[in-house]
mmCIF file of C-alpha atoms in Angstrom:
data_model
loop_
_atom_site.group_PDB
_atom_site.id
_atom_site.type_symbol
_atom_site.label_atom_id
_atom_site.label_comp_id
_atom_site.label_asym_id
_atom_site.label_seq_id
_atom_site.Cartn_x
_atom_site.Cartn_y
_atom_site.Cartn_z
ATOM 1 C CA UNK P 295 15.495 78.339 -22.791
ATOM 2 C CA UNK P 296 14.481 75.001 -22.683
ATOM 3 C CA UNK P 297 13.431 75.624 -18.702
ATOM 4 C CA UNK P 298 11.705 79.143 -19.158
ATOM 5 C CA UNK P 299 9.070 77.188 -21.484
ATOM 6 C CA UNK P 300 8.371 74.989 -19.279
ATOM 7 C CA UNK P 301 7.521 77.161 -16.532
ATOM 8 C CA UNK P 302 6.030 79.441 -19.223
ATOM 9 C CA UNK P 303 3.603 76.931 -19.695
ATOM 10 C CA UNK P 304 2.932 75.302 -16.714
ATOM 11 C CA UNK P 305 2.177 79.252 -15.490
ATOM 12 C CA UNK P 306 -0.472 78.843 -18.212
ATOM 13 C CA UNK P 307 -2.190 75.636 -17.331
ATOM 14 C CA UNK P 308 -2.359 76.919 -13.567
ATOM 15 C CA UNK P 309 -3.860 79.922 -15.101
ATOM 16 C CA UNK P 310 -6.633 78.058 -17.601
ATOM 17 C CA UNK P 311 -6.894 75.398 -14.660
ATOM 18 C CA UNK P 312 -7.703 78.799 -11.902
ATOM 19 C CA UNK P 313 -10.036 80.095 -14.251
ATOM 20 C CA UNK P 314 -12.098 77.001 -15.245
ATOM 21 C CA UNK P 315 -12.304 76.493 -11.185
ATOM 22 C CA UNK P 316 -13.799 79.511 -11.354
ATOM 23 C CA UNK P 317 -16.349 78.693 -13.696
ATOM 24 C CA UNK P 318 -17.299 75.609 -11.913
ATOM 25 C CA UNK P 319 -17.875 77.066 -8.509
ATOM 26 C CA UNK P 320 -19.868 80.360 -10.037
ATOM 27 C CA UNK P 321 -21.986 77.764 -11.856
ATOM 28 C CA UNK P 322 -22.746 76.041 -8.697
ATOM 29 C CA UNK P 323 -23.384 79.346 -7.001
ATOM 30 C CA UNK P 324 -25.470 80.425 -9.524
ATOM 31 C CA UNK P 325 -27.425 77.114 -9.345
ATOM 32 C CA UNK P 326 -27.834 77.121 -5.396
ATOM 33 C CA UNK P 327 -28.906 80.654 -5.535
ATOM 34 C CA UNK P 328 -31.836 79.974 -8.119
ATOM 35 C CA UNK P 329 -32.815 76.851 -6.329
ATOM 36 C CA UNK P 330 -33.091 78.195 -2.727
ATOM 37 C CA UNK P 331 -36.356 79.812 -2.718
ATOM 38 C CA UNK P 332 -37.884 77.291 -5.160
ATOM 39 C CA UNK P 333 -37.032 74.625 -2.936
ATOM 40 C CA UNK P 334 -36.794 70.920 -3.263
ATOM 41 C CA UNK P 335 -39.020 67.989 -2.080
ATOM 42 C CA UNK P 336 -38.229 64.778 -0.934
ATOM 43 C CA UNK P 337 -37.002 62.769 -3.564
ATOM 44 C CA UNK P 338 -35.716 65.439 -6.061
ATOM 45 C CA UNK P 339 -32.542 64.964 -8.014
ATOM 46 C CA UNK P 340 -30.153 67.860 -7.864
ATOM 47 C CA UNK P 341 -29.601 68.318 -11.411
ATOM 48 C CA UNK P 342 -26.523 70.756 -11.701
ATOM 49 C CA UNK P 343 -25.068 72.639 -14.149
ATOM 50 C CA UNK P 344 -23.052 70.972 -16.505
ATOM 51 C CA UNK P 345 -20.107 73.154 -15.824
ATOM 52 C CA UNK P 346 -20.112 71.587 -13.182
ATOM 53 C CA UNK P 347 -20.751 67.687 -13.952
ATOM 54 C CA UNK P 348 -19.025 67.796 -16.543
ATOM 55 C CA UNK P 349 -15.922 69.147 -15.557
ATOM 56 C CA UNK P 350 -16.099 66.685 -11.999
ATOM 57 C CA UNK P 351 -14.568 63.414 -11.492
ATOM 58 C CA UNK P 352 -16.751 63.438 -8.347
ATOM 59 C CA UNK P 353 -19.094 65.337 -5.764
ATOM 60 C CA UNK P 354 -20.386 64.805 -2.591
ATOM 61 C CA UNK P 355 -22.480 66.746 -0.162
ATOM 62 C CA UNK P 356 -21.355 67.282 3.496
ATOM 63 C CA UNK P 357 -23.272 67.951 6.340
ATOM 64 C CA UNK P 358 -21.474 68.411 9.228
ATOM 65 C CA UNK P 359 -20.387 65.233 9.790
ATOM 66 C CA UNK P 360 -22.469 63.450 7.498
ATOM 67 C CA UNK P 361 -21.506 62.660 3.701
ATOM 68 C CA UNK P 362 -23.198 61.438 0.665
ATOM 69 C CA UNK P 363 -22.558 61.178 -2.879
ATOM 70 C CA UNK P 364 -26.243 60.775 -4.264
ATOM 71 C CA UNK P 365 -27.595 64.091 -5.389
ATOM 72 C CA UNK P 366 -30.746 63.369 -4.060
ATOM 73 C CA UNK P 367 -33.276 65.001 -1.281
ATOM 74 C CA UNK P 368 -33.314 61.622 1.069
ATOM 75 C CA UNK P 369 -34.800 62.481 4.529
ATOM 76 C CA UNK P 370 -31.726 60.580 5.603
ATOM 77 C CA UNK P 371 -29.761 63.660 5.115
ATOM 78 C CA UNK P 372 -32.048 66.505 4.750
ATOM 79 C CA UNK P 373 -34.468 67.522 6.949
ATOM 80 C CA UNK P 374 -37.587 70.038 6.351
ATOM 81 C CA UNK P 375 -36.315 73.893 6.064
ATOM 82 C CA UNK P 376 -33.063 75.348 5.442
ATOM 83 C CA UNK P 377 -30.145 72.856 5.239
ATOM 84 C CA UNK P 378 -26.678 74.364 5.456
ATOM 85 C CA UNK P 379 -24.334 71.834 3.355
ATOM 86 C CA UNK P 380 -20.803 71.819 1.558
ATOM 87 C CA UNK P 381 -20.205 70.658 -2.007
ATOM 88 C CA UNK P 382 -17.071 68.713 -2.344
ATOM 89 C CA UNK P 383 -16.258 68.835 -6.085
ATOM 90 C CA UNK P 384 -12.874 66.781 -7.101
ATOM 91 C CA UNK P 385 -11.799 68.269 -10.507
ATOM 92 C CA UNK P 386 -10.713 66.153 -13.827
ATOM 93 C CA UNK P 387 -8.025 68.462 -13.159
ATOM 94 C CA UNK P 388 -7.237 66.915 -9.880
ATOM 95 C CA UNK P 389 -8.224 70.322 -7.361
ATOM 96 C CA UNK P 390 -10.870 69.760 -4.977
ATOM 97 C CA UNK P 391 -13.283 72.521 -4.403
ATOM 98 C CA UNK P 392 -15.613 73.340 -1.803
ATOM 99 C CA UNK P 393 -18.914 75.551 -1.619
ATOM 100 C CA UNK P 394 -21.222 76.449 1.491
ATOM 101 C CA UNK P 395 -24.695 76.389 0.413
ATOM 102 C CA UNK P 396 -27.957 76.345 1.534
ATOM 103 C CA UNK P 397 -30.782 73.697 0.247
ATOM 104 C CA UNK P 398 -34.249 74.573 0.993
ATOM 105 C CA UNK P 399 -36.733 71.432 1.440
ATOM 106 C CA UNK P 400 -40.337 71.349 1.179
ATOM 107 C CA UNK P 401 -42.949 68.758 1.839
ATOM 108 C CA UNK P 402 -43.838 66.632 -1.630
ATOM 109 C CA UNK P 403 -47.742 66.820 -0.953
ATOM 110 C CA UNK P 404 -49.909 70.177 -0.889
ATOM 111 C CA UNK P 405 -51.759 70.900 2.979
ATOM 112 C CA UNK P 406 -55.314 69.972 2.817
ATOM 113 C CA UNK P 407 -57.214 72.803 3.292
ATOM 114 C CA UNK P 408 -59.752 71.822 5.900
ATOM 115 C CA UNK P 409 -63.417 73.230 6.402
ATOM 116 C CA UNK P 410 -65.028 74.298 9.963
ATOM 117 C CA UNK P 411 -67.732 75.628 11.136
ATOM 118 C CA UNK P 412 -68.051 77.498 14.266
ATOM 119 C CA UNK P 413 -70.843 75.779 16.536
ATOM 120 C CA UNK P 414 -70.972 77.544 19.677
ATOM 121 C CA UNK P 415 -68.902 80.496 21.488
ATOM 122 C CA UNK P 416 -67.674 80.820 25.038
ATOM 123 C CA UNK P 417 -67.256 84.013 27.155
ATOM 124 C CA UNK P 418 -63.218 84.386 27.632
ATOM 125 C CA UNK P 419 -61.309 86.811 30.192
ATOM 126 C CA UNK P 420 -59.938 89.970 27.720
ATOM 127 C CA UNK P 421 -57.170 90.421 29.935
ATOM 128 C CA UNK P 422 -55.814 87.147 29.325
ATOM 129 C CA UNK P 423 -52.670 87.190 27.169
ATOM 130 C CA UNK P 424 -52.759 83.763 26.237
ATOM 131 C CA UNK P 425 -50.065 81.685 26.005
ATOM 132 C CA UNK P 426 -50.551 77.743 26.852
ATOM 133 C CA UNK P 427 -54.317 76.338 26.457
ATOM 134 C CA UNK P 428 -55.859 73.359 26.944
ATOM 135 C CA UNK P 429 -59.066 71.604 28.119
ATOM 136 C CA UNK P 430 -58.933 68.574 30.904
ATOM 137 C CA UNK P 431 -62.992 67.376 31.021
ATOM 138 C CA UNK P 432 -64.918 70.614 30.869
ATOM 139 C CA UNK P 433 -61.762 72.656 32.951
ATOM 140 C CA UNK P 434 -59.893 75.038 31.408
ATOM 141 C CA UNK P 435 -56.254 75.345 31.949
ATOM 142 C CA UNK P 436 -54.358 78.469 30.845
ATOM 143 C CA UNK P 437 -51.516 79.756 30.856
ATOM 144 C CA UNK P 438 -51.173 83.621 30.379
ATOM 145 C CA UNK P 439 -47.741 85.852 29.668
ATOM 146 C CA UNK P 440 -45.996 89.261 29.911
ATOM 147 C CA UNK P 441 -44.132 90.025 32.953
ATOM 148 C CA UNK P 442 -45.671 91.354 36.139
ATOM 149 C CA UNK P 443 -48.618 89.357 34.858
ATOM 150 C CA UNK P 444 -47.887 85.461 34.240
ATOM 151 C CA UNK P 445 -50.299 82.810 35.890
ATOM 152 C CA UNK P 446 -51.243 79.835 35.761
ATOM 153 C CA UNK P 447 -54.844 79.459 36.012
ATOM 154 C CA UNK P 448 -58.032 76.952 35.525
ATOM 155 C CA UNK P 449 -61.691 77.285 35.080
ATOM 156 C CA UNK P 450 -64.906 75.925 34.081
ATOM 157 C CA UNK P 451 -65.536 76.375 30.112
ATOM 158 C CA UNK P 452 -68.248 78.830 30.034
ATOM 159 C CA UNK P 453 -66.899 81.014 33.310
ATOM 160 C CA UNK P 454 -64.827 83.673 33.147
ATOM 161 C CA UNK P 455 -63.696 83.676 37.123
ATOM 162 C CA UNK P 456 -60.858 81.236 37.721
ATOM 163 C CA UNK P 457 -61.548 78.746 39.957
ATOM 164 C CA UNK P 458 -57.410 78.027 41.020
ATOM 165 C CA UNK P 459 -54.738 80.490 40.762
ATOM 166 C CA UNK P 460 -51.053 80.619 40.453
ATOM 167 C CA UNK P 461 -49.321 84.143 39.853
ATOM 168 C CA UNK P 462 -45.932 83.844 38.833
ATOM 169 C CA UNK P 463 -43.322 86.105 39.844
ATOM 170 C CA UNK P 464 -42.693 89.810 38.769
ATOM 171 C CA UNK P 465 -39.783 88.452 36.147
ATOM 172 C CA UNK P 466 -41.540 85.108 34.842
ATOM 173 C CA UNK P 467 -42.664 85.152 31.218
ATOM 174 C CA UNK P 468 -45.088 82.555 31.126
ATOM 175 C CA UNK P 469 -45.206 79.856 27.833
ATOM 176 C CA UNK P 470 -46.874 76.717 26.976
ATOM 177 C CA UNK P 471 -48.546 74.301 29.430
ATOM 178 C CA UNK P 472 -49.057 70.740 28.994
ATOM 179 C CA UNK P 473 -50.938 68.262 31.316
ATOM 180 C CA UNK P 474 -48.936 64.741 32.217
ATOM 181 C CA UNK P 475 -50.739 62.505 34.181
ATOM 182 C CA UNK P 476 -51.399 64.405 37.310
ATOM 183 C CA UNK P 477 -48.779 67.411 36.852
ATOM 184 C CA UNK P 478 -48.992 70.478 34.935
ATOM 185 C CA UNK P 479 -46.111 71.109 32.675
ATOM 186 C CA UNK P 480 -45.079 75.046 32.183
ATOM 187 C CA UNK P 481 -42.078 76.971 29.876
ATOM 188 C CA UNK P 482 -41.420 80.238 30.214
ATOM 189 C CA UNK P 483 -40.333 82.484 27.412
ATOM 190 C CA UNK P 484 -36.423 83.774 28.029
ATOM 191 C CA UNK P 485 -36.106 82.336 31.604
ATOM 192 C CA UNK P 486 -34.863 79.267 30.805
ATOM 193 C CA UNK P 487 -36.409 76.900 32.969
ATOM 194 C CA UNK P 488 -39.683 75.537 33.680
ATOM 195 C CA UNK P 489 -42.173 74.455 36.156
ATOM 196 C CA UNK P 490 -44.042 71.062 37.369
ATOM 197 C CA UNK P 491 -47.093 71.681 39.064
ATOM 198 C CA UNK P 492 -49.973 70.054 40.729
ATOM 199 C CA UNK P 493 -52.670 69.413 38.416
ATOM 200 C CA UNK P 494 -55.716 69.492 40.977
ATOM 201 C CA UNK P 495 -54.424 72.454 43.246
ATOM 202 C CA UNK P 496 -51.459 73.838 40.530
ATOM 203 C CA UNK P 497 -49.237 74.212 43.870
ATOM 204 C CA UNK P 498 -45.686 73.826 42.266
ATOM 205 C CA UNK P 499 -44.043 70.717 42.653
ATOM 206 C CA UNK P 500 -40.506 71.452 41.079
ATOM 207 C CA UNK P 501 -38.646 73.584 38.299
ATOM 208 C CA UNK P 502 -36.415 72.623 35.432
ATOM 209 C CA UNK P 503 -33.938 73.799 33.343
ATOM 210 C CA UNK P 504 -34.779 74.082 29.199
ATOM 211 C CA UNK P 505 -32.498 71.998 27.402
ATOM 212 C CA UNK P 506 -29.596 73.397 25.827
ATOM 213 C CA UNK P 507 -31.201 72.941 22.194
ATOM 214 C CA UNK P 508 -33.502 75.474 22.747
ATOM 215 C CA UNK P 509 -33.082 78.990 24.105
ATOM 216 C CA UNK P 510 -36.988 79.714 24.216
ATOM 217 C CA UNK P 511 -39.623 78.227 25.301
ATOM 218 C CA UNK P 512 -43.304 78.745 23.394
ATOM 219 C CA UNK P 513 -45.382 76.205 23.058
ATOM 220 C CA UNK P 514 -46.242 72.869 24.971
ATOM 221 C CA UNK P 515 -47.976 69.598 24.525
ATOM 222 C CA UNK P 516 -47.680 65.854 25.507
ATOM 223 C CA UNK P 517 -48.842 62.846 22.955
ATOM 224 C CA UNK P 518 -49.128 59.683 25.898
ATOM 225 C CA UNK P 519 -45.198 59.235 26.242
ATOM 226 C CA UNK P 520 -43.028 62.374 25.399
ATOM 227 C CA UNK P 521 -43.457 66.521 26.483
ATOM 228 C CA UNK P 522 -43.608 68.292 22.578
ATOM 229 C CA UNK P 523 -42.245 71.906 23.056
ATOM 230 C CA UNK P 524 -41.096 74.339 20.220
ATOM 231 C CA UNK P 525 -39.273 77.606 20.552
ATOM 232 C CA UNK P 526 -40.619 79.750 17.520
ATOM 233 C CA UNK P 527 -38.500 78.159 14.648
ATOM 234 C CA UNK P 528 -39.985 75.186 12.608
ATOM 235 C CA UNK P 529 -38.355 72.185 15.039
ATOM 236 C CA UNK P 530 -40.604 70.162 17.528
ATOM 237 C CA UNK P 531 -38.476 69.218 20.207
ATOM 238 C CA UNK P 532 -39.187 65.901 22.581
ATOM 239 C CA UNK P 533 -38.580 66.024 25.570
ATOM 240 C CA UNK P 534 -38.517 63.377 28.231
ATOM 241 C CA UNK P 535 -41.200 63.969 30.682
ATOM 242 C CA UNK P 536 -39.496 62.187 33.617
ATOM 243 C CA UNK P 537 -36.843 65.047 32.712
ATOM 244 C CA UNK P 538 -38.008 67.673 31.149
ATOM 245 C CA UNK P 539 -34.282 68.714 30.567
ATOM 246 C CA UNK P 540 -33.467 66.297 28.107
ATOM 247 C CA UNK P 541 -34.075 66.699 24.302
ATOM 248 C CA UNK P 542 -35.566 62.306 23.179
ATOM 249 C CA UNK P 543 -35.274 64.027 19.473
ATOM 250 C CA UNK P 544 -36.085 66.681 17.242
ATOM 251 C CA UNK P 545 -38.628 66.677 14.245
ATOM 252 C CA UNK P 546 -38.985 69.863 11.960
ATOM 253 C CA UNK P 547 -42.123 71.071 10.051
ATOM 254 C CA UNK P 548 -42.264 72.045 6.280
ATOM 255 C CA UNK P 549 -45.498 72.701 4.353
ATOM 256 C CA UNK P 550 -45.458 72.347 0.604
ATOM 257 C CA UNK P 551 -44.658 75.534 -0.484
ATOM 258 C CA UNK P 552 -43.719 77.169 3.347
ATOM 259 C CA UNK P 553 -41.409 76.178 6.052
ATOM 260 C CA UNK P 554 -44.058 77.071 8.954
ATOM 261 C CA UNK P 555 -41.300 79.321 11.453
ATOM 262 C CA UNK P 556 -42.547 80.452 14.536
ATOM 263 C CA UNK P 557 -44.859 77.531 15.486
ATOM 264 C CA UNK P 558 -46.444 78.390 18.429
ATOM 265 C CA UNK P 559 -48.751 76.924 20.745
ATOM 266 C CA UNK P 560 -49.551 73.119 20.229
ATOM 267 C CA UNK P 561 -52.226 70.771 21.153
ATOM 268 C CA UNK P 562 -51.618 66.674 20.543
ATOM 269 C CA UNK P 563 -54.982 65.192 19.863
ATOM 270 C CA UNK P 564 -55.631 61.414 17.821
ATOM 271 C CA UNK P 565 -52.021 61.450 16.586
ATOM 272 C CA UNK P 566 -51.855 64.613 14.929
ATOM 273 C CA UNK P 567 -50.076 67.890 16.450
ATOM 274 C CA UNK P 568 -51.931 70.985 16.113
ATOM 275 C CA UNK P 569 -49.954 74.063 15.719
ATOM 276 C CA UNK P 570 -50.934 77.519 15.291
ATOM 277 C CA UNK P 571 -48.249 80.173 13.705
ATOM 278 C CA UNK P 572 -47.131 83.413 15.744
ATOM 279 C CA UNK P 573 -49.206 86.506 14.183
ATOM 280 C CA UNK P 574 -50.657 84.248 11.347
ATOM 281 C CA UNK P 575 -53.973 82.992 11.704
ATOM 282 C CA UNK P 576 -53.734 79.725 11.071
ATOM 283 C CA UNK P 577 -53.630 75.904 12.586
ATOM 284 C CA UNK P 578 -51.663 73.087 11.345
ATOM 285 C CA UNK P 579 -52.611 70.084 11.188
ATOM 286 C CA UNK P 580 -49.047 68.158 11.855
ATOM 287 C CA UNK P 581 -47.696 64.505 11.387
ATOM 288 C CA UNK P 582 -45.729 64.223 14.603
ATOM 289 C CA UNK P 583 -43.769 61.519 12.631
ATOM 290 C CA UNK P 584 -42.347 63.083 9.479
ATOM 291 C CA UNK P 585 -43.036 66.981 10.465
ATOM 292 C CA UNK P 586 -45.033 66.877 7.400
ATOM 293 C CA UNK P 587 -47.675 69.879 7.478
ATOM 294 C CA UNK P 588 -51.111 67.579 6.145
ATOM 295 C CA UNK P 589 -53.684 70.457 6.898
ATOM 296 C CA UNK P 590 -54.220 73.695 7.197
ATOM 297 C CA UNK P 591 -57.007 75.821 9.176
ATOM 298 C CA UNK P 592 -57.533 79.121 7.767
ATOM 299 C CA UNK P 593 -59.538 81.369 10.649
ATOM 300 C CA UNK P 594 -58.721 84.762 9.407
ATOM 301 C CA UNK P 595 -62.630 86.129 9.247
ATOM 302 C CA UNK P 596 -62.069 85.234 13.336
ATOM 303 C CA UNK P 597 -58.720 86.863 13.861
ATOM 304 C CA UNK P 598 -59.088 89.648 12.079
ATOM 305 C CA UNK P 599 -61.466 91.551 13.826
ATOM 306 C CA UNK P 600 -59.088 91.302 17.075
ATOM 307 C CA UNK P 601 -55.496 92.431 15.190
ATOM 308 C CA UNK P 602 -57.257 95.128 13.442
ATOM 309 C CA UNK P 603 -57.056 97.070 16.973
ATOM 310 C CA UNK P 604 -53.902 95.741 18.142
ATOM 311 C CA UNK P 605 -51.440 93.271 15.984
ATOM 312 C CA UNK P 606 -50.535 91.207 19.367
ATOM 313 C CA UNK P 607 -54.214 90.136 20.138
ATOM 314 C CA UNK P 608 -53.005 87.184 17.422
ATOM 315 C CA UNK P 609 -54.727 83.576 17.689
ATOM 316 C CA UNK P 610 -53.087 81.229 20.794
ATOM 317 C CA UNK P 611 -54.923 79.098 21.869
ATOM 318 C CA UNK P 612 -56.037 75.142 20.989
ATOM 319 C CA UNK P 613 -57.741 72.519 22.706
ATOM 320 C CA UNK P 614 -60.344 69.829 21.934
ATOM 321 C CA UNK P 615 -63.611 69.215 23.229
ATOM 322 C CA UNK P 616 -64.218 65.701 21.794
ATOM 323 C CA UNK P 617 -64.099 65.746 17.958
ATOM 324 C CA UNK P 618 -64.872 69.918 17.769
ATOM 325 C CA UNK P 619 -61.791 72.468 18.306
ATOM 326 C CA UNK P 620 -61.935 75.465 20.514
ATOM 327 C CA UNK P 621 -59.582 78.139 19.680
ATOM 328 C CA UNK P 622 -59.044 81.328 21.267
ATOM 329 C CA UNK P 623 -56.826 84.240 21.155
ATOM 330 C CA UNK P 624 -54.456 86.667 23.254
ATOM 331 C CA UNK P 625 -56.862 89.280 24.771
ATOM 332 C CA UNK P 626 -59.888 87.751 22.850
ATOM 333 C CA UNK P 627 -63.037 87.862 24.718
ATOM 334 C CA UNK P 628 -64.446 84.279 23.507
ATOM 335 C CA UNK P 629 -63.546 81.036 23.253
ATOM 336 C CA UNK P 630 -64.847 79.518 19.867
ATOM 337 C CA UNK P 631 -65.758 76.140 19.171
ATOM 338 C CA UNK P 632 -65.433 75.140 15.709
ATOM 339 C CA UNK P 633 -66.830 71.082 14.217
ATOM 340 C CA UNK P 634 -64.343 69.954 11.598
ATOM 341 C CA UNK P 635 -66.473 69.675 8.258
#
C-alpha cells in the first residue's frame, strides 16, 4: 500500500512538473514570436515572461558555439538581422529545457534621410543591363549581365560608344566590378568564380573561385585594402584582394526599422559604403565598420518612370564624380548626377 502511494504520487509530481514545463516553454514561444518582427536594438534587455523567470534557476542563450547568460543585445553575440539562437532554461525543478528561436536585431539610430539634387544628366547605352559601375577619372567602367550578353566595358562619361571591350562567354552572368590598383575585379552571378583583368586594356589576367561563404556573387567594391562583395542577403563580405578566394570577415547591414536584404551593387567612397537595394530604389549610405545603415537616398521620382514599363529596368548603378553621385539604372538611357544637399 505503502509503495503504490508513493509511485501514486511521484506519477503526480512528474505530471504537475510536465505540465508546468509546458507552460514555461509556450511562454517563451509566445514571447519570441511577438518579439520577432518588432525587433531589438543593440543594448535591449530581453525581458521575458515571468513564467519563465520565475520558474528558472538559470538561462542562457546559445549560439552555435557561443554562450551567454546576459539577456542582453551585445554586438558580441548578435549581429544585425535574423539570429538563430537556443534558450537553455534549467528548471527550480531541476529539468533543463531548450527552445530554437529567432531574435531579430535592428540598428538603435533612425537612417538620415539625405537630400539631392540632380545637377546634370549623361546619355547612357539602353541596352546596357547594368550590373557593376564605377568611374576611374572621367572613364566609365561597366559591367553589364544576362547570358549571351555579359561584358566588360569602359568609356568616356558623356559617350555612349565604348572605347574597350570584353564580351564574356555565352554562359557568363556578369556581377560587380571593382578597380584595385591596376586590375579590374569581376563576379559573376551563379558561376562561381571570378575574373582579374587589365585595367588599361581589360585583357584578362586570371580567374578565381568565390569563396565558399557565398554562393552568388552581386555586387563589388574595394575601400584601399580589402575587395567588399555581397551576394543579395544583408552580409558584406571581405575579401582579400591578393586572393580573392578568401573571406578577411563578414559585416552585416541593419537599418532601424529594416534589415536591408538583397544589397546590391556597392561603391566605397570617404569611408562610407554605398549600397543600392535589388528592385528598391534606394542608396544606403553604410558604416563599413558596424554595418550600421546611417543614410538613406530615396530616388523613386527617377526610378519610377523606368519600372513602370518593365520591373527589371531597377536602379544599379553608383559611382562618384568628386563630392556629386552619379547613379544609373539597368536599361536606363542616362546617367544622372546628383550634389548631396
Amino acid at each position: 500500500m505503502k509503495k503504490s502511494f508513493i509511485t501514486g504520487f511521484a506519477a503526480v509530481l512528474l505530471l504537475v512538473s510536465c505540465k508546468n514545463d509546458k507552460k514555461i516553454l509556450d511562454s517563451l514561444a509566445d514571447y519570441n514570436n511577438s518579439m520577432e518582427e518588432k525587433g531589438y536594438h543593440f543594448g535591449d534587455k530581453l525581458n521575458l515572461p515571468e513564467e519563465v523567470t520565475d520558474n528558472a534557476e538559470s538561462i542562457s542563450i546559445s549560439f552555435g558555439d557561443k554562450e551567454t547568460s546576459d539577456l542582453t543585445i551585445d554586438p558580441k553575440f548578435f549581429d544585425f538581422g535574423d539570429n538563430e539562437v537556443t534558450f537553455n532554461i534549467k528548471t527550480k525543478g531541476g529539468e533543463t529545457l531548450s527552445q530554437d528561436a529567432t531574435i531579430n536585431v535592428f540598428s538603435k539610430i533612425p537612417e538620415q534621410d539625405i537630400a539631392y539634387k540632380i545637377v546634370a544628366e549623361y546619355p547612357h547605352d539602353p541596352e546596357y543591363f547594368v550590373e557593376g559601375f564605377l568611374l576611374d577619372g572621367n572613364t566609365v567602367y561597366e559591367s553589364d549581365g544576362l547570358k549571351n550578353a555579359s561584358q566588360l566595358i569602359r568609356y568616356s562619361l558623356g559617350a555612349t560608344t565604348p572605347t574597350t571591350t570584353e564580351k564574356q562567354p555565352a554562359n557568363i552572368f556578369s556581377e560587380g566590378i571593382a578597380i584595385a590598383g591596376d586590375k579590374v575585379y569581376q563576379l559573376t552571378y551563379q558561376n562561381k568564380i571570378g575574373f582579374i583583368y587589365d585595367k588599361n586594356t581589360l585583357k584578362k589576367i586570371s580567374e578565381f573561385p568565390l569563396p565558399d561563404e557565398f554562393g552568388e556573387g552581386w555586387g563589388l567594391t574595394y575601400d584601399g585594402k580589402n575587395l567588399i562583395a555581397d551576394s543579395g542577403s544583408n552580409d558584406l563580405y571581405y575579401l582579400d584582394v591578393n586572393n580573392p578566394s578568401k573571406v578577411v570577415k563578414t559585416v552585416p547591414v541593419g537599418g532601424n526599422k529594416t534589415i536591408y536584404n538583397q544589397i546590391n551593387e556597392l561603391e566605397y567612397h570617404n569611408g562610407f559604403i554605398y549600397a543600392n537595394v535589388w528592385h528598391q530604389p534606394y542608396i544606403l549610405k553604410i558604416n563599413p565598420s558596424t554595418g550600421e545603415v546611417v543614410g538613406k537616398f530615396d530616388f523613386t521620382k527617377i526610378t519610377e518612370q523606368y519600372t513602370k514599363d518593365d520591373s527589371e529596368h531597377v536602379l544599379n548603378g553608383i559611382a562618384f564624380k568628386g563630392e556629386n553621385m552619379l547613379v544609373t539604372g539597368k536599361n536606363w538611357p542616362k546617367i544622372y548626377e546628383v550634389a548631396v544637399q
